[in-house]
Coordinates of C-alpha atoms and ligand atoms in Angstrom, one line a residue:
X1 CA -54.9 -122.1 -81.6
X2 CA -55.2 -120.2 -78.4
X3 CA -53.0 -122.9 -76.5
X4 CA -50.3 -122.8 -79.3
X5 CA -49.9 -118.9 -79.0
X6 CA -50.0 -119.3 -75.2
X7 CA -47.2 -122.4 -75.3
X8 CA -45.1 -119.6 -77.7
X9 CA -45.3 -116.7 -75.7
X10 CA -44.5 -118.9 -72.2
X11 CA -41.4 -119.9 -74.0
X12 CA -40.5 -116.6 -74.3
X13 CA -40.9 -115.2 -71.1
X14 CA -39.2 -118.9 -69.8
X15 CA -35.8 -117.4 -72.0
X16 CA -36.6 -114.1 -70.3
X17 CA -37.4 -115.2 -67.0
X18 CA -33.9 -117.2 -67.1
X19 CA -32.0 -114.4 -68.6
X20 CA -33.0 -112.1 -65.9
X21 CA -32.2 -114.8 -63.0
X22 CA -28.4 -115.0 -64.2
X23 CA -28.1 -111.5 -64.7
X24 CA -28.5 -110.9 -60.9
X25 CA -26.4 -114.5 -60.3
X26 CA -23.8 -114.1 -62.4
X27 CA -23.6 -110.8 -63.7
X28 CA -25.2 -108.6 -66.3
X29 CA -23.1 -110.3 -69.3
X30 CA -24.1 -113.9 -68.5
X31 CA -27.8 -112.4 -68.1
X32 CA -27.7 -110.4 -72.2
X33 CA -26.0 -114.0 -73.2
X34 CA -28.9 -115.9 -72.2
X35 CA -31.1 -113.7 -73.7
X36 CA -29.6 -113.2 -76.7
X37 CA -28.9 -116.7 -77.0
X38 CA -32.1 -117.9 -76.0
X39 CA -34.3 -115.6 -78.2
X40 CA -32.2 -116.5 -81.3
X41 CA -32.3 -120.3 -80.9
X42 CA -36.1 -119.6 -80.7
X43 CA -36.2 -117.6 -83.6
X44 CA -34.2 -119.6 -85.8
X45 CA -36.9 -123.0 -84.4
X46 CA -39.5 -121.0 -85.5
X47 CA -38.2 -119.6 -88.9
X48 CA -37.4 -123.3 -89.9
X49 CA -40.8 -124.4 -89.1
X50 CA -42.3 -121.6 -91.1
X51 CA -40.0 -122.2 -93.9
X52 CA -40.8 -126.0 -94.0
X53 CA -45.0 -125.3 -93.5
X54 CA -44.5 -122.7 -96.8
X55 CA -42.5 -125.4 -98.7
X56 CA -45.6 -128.1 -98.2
X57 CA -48.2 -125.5 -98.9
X58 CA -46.8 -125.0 -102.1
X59 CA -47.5 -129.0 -102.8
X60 CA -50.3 -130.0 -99.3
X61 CA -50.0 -133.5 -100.1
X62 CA -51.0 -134.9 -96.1
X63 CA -48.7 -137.5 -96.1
X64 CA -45.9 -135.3 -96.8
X65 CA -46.6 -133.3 -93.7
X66 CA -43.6 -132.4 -91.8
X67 CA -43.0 -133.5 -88.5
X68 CA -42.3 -131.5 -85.6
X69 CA -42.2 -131.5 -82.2
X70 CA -43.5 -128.6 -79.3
X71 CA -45.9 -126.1 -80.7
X72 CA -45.2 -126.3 -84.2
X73 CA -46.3 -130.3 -83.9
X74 CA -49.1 -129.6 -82.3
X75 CA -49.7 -127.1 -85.5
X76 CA -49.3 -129.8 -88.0
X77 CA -51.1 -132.5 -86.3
X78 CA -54.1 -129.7 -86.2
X79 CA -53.7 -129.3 -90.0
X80 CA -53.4 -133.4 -90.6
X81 CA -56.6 -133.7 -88.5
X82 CA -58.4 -130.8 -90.9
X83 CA -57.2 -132.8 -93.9
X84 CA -58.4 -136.0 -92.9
X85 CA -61.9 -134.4 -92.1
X86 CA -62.0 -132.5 -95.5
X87 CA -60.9 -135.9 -97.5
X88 CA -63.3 -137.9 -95.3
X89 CA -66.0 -135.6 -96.5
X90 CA -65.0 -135.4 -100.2
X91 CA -64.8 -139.2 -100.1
X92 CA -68.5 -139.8 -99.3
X93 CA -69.6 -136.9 -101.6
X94 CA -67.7 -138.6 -104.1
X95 CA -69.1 -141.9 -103.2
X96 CA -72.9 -140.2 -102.8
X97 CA -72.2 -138.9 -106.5
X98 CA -70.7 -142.8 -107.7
X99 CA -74.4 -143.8 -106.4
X100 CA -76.4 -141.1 -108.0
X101 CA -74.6 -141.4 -111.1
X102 CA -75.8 -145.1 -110.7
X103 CA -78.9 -144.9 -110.0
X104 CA -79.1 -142.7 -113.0
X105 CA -78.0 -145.3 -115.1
X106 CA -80.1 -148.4 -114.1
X107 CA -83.5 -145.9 -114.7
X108 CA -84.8 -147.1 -117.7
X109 CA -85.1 -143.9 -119.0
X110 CA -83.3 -141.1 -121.0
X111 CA -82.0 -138.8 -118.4
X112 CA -80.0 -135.7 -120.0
X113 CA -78.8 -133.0 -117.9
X114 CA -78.9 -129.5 -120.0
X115 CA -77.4 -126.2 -118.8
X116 CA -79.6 -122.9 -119.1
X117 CA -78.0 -122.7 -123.4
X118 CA -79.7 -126.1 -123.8
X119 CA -75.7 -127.6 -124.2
X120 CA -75.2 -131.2 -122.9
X121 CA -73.9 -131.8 -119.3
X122 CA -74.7 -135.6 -118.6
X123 CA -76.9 -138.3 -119.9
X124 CA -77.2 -141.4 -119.3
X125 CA -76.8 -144.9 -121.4
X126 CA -80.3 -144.9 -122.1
X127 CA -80.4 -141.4 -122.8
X128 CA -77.4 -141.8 -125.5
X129 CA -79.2 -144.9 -126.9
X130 CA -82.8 -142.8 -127.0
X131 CA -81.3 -139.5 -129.0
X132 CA -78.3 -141.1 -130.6
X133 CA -75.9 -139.5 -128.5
X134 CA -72.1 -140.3 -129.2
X135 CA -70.3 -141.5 -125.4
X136 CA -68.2 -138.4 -124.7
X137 CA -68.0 -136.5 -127.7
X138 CA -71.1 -134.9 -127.1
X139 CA -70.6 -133.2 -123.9
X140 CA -70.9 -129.4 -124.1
X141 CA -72.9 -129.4 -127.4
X142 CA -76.6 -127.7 -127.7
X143 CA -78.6 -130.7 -128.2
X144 CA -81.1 -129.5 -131.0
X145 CA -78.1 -129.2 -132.8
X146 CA -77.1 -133.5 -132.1
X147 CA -80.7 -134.1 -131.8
X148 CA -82.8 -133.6 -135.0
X149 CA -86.7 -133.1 -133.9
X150 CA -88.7 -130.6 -135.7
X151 CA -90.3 -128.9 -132.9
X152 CA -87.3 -129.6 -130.3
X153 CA -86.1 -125.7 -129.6
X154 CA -89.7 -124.5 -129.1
X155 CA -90.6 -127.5 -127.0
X156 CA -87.3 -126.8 -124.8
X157 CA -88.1 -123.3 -124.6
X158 CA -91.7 -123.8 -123.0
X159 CA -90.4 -125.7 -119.9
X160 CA -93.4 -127.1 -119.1
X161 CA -93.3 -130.5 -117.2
X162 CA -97.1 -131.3 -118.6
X163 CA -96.2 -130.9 -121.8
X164 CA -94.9 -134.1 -124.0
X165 CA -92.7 -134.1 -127.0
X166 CA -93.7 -137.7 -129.6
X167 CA -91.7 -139.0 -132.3
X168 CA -89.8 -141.2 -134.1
X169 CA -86.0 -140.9 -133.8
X170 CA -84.5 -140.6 -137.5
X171 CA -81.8 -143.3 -136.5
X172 CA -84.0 -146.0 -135.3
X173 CA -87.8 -145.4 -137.2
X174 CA -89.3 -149.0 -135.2
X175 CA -89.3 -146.8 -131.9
X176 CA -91.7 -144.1 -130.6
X177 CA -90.3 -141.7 -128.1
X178 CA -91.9 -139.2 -125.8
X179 CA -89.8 -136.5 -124.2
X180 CA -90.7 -134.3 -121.3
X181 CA -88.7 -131.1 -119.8
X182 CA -88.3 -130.5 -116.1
X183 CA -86.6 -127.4 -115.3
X184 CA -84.4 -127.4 -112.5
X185 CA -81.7 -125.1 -110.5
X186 CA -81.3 -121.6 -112.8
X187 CA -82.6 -122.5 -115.6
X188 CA -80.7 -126.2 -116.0
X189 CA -83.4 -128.6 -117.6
X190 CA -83.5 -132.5 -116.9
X191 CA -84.8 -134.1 -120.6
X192 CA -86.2 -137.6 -119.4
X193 CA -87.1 -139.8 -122.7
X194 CA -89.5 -142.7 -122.7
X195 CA -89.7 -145.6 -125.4
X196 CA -93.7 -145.5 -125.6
X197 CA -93.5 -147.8 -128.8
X198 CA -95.4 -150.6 -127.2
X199 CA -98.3 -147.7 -126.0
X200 CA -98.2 -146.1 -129.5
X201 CA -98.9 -149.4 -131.2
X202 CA -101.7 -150.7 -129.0
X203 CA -102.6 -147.2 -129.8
X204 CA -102.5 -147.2 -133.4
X205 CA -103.9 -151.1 -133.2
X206 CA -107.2 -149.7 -131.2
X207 CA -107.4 -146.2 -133.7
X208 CA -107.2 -148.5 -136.7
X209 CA -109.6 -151.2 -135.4
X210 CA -112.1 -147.9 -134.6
X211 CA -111.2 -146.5 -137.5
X212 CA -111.7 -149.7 -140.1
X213 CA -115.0 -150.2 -138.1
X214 CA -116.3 -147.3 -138.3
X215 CA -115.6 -147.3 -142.0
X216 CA -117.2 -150.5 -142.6
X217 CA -120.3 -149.9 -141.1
X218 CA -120.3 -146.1 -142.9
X219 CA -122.0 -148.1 -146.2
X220 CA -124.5 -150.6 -144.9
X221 CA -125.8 -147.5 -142.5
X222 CA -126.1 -144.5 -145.3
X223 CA -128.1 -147.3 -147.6
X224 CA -130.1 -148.3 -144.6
X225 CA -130.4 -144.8 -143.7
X226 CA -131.7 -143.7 -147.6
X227 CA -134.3 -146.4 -147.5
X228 CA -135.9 -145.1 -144.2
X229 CA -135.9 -141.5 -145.5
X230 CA -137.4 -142.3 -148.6
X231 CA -140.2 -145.0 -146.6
X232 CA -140.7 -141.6 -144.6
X233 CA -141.1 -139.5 -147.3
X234 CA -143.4 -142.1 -148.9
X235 CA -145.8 -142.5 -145.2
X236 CA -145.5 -138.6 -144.9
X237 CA -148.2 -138.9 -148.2
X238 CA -149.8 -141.6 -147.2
X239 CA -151.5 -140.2 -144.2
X240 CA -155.3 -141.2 -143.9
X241 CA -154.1 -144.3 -144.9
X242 CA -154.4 -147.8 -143.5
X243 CA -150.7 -147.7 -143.2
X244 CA -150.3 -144.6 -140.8
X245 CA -149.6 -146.3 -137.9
X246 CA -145.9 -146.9 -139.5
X247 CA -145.5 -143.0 -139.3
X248 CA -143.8 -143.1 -135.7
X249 CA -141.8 -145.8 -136.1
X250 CA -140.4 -144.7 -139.2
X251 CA -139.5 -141.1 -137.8
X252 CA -137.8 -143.1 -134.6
X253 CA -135.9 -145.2 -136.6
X254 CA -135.1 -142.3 -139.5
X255 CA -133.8 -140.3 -136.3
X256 CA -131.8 -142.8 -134.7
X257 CA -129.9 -143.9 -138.0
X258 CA -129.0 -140.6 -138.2
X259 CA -127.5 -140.3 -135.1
X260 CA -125.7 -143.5 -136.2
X261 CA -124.3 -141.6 -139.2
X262 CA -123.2 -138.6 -137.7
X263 CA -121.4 -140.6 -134.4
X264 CA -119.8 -143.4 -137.3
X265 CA -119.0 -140.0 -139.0
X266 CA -117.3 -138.3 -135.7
X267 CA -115.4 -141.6 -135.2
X268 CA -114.1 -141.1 -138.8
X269 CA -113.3 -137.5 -138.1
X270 CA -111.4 -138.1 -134.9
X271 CA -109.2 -141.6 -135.9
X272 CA -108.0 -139.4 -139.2
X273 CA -106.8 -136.3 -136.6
X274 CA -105.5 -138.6 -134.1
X275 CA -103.6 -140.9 -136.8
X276 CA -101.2 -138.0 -137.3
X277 CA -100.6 -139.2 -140.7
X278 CA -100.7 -135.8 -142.3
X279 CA -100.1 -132.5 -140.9
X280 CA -102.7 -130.1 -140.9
X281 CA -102.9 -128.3 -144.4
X282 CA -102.1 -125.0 -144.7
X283 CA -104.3 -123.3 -146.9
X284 CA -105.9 -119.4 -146.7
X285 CA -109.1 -119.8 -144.5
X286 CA -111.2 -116.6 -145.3
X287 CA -113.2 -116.1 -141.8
X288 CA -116.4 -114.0 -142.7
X289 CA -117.2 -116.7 -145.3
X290 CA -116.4 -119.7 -143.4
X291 CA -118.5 -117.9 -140.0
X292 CA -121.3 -117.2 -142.5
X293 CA -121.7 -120.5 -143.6
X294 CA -121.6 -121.4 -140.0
X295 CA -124.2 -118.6 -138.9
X296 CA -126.9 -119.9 -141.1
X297 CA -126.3 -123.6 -139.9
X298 CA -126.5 -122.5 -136.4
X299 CA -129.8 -120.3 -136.7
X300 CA -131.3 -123.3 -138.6
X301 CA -130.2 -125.5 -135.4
X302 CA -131.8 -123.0 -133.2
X303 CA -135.0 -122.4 -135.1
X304 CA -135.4 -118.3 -133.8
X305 CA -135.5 -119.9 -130.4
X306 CA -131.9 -117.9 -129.4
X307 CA -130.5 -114.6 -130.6
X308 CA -127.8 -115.1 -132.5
X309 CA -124.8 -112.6 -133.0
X310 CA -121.7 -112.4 -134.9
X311 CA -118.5 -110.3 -134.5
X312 CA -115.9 -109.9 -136.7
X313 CA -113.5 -108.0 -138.9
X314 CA -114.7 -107.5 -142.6
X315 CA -111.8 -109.1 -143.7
X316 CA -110.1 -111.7 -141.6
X317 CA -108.3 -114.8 -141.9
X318 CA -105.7 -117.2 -141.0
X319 CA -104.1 -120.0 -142.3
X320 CA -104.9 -123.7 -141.3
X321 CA -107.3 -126.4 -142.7
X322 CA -110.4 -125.4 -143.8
X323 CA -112.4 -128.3 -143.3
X324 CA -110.6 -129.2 -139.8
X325 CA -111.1 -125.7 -138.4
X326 CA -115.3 -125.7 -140.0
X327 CA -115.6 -128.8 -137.7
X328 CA -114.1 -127.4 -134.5
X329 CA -116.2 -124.2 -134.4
X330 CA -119.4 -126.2 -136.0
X331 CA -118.9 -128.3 -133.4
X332 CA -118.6 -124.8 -130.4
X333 CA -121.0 -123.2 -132.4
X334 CA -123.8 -126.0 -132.2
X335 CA -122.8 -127.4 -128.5
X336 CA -123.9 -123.3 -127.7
X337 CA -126.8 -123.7 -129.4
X338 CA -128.1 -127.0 -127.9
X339 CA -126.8 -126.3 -124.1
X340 CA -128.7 -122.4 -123.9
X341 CA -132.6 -122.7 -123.2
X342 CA -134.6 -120.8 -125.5
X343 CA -134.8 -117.2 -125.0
X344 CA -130.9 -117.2 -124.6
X345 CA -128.3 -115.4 -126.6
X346 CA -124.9 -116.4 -128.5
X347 CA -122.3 -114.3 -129.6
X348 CA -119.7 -115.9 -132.3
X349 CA -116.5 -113.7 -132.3
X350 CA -113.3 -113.4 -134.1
X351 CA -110.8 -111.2 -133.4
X352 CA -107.0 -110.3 -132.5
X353 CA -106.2 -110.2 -129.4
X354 CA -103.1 -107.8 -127.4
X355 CA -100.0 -110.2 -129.2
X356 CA -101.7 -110.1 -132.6
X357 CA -103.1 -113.8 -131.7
X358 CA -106.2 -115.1 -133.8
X359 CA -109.0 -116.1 -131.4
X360 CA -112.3 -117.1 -132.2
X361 CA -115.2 -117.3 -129.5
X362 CA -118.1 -118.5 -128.9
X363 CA -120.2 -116.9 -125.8
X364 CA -123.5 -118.6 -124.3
X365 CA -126.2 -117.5 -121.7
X366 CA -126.7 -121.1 -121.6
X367 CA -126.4 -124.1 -118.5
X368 CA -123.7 -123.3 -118.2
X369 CA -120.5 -126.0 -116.6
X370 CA -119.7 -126.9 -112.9
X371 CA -115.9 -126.2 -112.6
X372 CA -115.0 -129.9 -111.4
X373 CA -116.3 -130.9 -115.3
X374 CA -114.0 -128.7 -117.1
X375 CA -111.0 -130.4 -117.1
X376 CA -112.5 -133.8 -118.8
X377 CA -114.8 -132.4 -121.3
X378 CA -112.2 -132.9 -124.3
X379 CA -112.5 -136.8 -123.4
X380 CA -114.4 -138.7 -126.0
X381 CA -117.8 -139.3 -124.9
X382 CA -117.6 -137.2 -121.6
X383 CA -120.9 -135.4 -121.3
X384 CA -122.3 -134.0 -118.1
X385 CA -125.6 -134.7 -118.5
X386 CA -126.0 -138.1 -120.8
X387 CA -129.4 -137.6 -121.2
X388 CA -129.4 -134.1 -122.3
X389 CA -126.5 -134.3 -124.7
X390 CA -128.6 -137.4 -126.5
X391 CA -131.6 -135.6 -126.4
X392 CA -130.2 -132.9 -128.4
X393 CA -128.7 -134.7 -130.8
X394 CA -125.1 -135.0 -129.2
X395 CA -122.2 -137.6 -130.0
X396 CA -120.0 -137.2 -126.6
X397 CA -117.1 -136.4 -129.5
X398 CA -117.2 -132.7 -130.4
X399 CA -114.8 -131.2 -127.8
X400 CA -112.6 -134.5 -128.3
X401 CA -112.5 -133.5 -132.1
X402 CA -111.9 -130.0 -131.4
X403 CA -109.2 -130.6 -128.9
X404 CA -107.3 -132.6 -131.9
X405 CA -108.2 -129.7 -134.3
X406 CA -106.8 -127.2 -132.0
X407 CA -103.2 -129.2 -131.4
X408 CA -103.1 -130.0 -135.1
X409 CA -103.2 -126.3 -135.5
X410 CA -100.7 -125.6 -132.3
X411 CA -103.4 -123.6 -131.1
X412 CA -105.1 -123.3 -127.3
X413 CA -108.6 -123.9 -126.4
X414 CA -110.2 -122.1 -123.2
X415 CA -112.8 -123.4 -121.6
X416 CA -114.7 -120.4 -119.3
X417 CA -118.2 -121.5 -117.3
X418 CA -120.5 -120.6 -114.6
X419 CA -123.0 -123.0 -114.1
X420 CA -126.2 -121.4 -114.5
X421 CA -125.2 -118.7 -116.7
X422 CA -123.3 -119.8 -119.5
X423 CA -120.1 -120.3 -121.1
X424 CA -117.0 -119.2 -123.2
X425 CA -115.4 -121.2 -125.4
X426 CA -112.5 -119.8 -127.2
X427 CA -109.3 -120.8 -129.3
X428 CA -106.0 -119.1 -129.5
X429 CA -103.9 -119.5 -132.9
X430 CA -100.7 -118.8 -133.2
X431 CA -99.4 -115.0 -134.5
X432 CA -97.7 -116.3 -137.3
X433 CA -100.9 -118.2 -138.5
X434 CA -102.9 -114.6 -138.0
X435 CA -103.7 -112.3 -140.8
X436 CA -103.0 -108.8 -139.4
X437 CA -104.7 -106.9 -142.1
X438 CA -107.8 -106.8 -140.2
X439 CA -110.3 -104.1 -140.8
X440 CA -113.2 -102.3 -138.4
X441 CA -115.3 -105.2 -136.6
X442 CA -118.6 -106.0 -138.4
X443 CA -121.4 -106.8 -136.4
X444 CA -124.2 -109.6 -137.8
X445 CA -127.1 -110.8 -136.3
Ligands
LIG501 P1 -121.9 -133.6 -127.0 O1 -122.0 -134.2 -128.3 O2 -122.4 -134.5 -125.9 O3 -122.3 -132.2 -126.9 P2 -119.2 -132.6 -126.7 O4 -117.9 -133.3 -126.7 O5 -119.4 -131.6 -127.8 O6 -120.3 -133.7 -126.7 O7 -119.4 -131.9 -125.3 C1 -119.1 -132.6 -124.1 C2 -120.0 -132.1 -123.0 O8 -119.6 -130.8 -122.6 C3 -121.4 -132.1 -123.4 O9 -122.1 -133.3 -123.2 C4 -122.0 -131.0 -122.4 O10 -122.3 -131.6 -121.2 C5 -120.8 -130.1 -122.2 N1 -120.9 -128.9 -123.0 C6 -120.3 -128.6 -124.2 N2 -120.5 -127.4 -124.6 C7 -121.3 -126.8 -123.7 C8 -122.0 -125.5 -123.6 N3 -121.8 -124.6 -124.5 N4 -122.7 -125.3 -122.5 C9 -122.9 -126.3 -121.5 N5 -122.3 -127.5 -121.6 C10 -121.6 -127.8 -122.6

């Protein structure tokens, strides 16, 4: 630009420099004529190449660039030089966005691009075919309202990548789809969609086969299971007699068919929470009743070799399945009561906490958990120490059952453990499923 200005301004002087050279050759006149002449046939160059540099900015097409010649072409080649950059650039960005845009499509997933109001920016073909999208019509829309999932909005509004969303799309019932949010640039969300109906009917193939086993061998074991009580009953009064030496064996095998019943009745348990079949009911679940119940079972399982304490409002409750939520904090309940040595002491809690939350708890001095554990205990038939968990009478599928108990209920379970001083087991419910009518806490022991 420099060099223009400097071109323009040497021009000048040239008309001065001239003007001044005939005023002392030929006279003052001649020398104002140059000058005026000069500076006006420059002026008038200059004004037309504005003019005509205002008329194509109005419409910059580049090939309509005027020519020129001198300074002013030097101008607009500069200017056709920037354009040509600029559409160079815009080209491949264009281009890179063609191939993104492709590449988006050949993924065999749904890929939806949301804005921060959950409204539809871009899917793609698999995406439309997934959630029954329309091709354009669709564009700008808030998806829960195109998209009819129960628990869409609240899954959308968690924004967590961990978290899965499975069902089966009202407009094709054969496939099973599992969503998953990741949030991206203020607030945008990418909604990837998976056809998982091949994974959800192995699925259902190995839950039914466990299931129908399970069931089947549920008869032949409670008969088998009755006669061996009742030959132990029978031995029990028979002692002295020539048939004593059948008094072990009958207690071994009396023991071992009932862990038999209790893991076919654990399988049982856990195919009918993960089948899905039903929702949870919703019924009134009065909590001093159920926790007394629940008291007594685990001072029986204990045998006054722990103290026991309980905590909770005189009247508390929450709504939820009665018999699901008895097995989920039987299950915490008696896992506290076989992992804590004698001696130790368990406190069973429920209360409301800061956000008006149900949570029930149970505390252990126990043996507490090594951290690198945690995460896999809800896997059935995980147990840290085989041995032990046998021993005492465990199945491997208590914190599997509670973990379905707890989503059935859209609750949270928190596991808390030091190894080699105990544990904390708790469950968050939801507010809404809360009573909040609670009284003074009661304490039982
Ligand atoms: P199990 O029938 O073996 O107790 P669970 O699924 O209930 O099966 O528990 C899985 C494993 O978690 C147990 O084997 C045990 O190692 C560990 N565990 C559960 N609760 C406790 C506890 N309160 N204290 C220490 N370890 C525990």
């Amino acid at each position: 630009m420099i060099s223009f200005t400097l071109t323009l301004v040497f021009k000048y002087l040239l008309v001065l420099g001239l003007a001044v050279s005939l005023w002392f050759w030929k006279g003052e006149t001649a020398g104002w004529l140059t000058a005026c002449l000069g500076l006006a046939f420059l002026y008038f160059i200059n004004i037309r190449q504005l003019f005509r540099l205002e008329r194509w900015l109005k419409k910059p097409e580049i090939d309509d660039l005027p020519d020129a010649w001198g300074v002013w072409g030097k101008v607009f080649s500069g200017i056709y030089a920037a354009l040509r950059q600029e559409i160079k650039k815009s080209n491949k960005g264009i281009k890179d966005l063609e191939l993104f845009i492709l590449a988006a499509q050949a993924m065999p997933n749904g890929v939806t691009m949301l804005d921060s109001s959950d409204q539809l920016i871009w899917y793609n073909d698999k995406a439309r075919e997934h959630l029954g999208l329309k091709n354009q019509g669709d564009h700008g829309l808030r998806i829960t309202n195109l998209v009819r999932v129960p628990r869409l909005a609240v899954f959308l509004q968690r924004h967590n990548p961990q978290e899965t969303l499975d069902y089966r799309p009202i407009h094709n019932p054969n496939q099973y789809l599992s969503l998953n949010v990741i949030p991206f640039a203020d607030g945008r969300k990418l909604l990837v969609s998976y056809d998982v109906t091949s994974i959800e009917r192995a699925d259902t193939m190995r839950r039914d086969f466990i299931a129908n086993v399970s069931h089947e061998l549920r008869t032949p074991l409670t008969v088998i299971h009755g006669y061996i009580e009742h030959m132990y009953d029978d031995k029990a009064q028979d002692q002295g007699t020539k048939l004593n030496p059948w008094r072990r064996p009958i207690h071994l095998m009396m023991t071992q068919s009932n862990r038999m019943l209790k893991l076919v009745d654990d399988l049982l348990m856990l195919s009918r929470l993960e089948s899905g079949d039903h929702p949870a009911r919703e019924e009134w679940v009065g909590m001093p009743s159920l926790l007394s119940i629940l008291l007594d079972d685990a001072k029986a399982l204990s045998q006054d070799r722990h103290t026991i304490e309980m905590e909770l409002p005189q009247q508390a409750g929450m709504t939820g399945a009665m018999d699901e939520l008895s097995s989920a904090f039987g299950n915490l309940i008696s896992n506290a009561v076989r992992y804590t040595p004698a001696g130790g002491k368990i406190l069973i809690s429920w209360m409301q906490n800061e956000h008006g939350c149900g949570v029930f708890k149970v505390q252990d001095t126990g043996i507490g958990i090594a951290a690198e554990h945690i995460p896999r205990l809800t896997e059935r038939f995980y147990r840290v120490d085989r041995g032990r968990s046998r021993e005492t009478g465990g199945t491997g599928l208590g914190l599997a059952i509670i973990k379905h108990v707890v989503m059935r209920h859209q609750a949270t379970l928190k596991i808390e453990s030091t190894l080699g001083e105990g544990s904390i087991f708790s469950i968050e419910f939801p507010y809404w499923r809360t009573d909040h009518q609670q009284q003074n806490p009661l304490l039982v022991a």
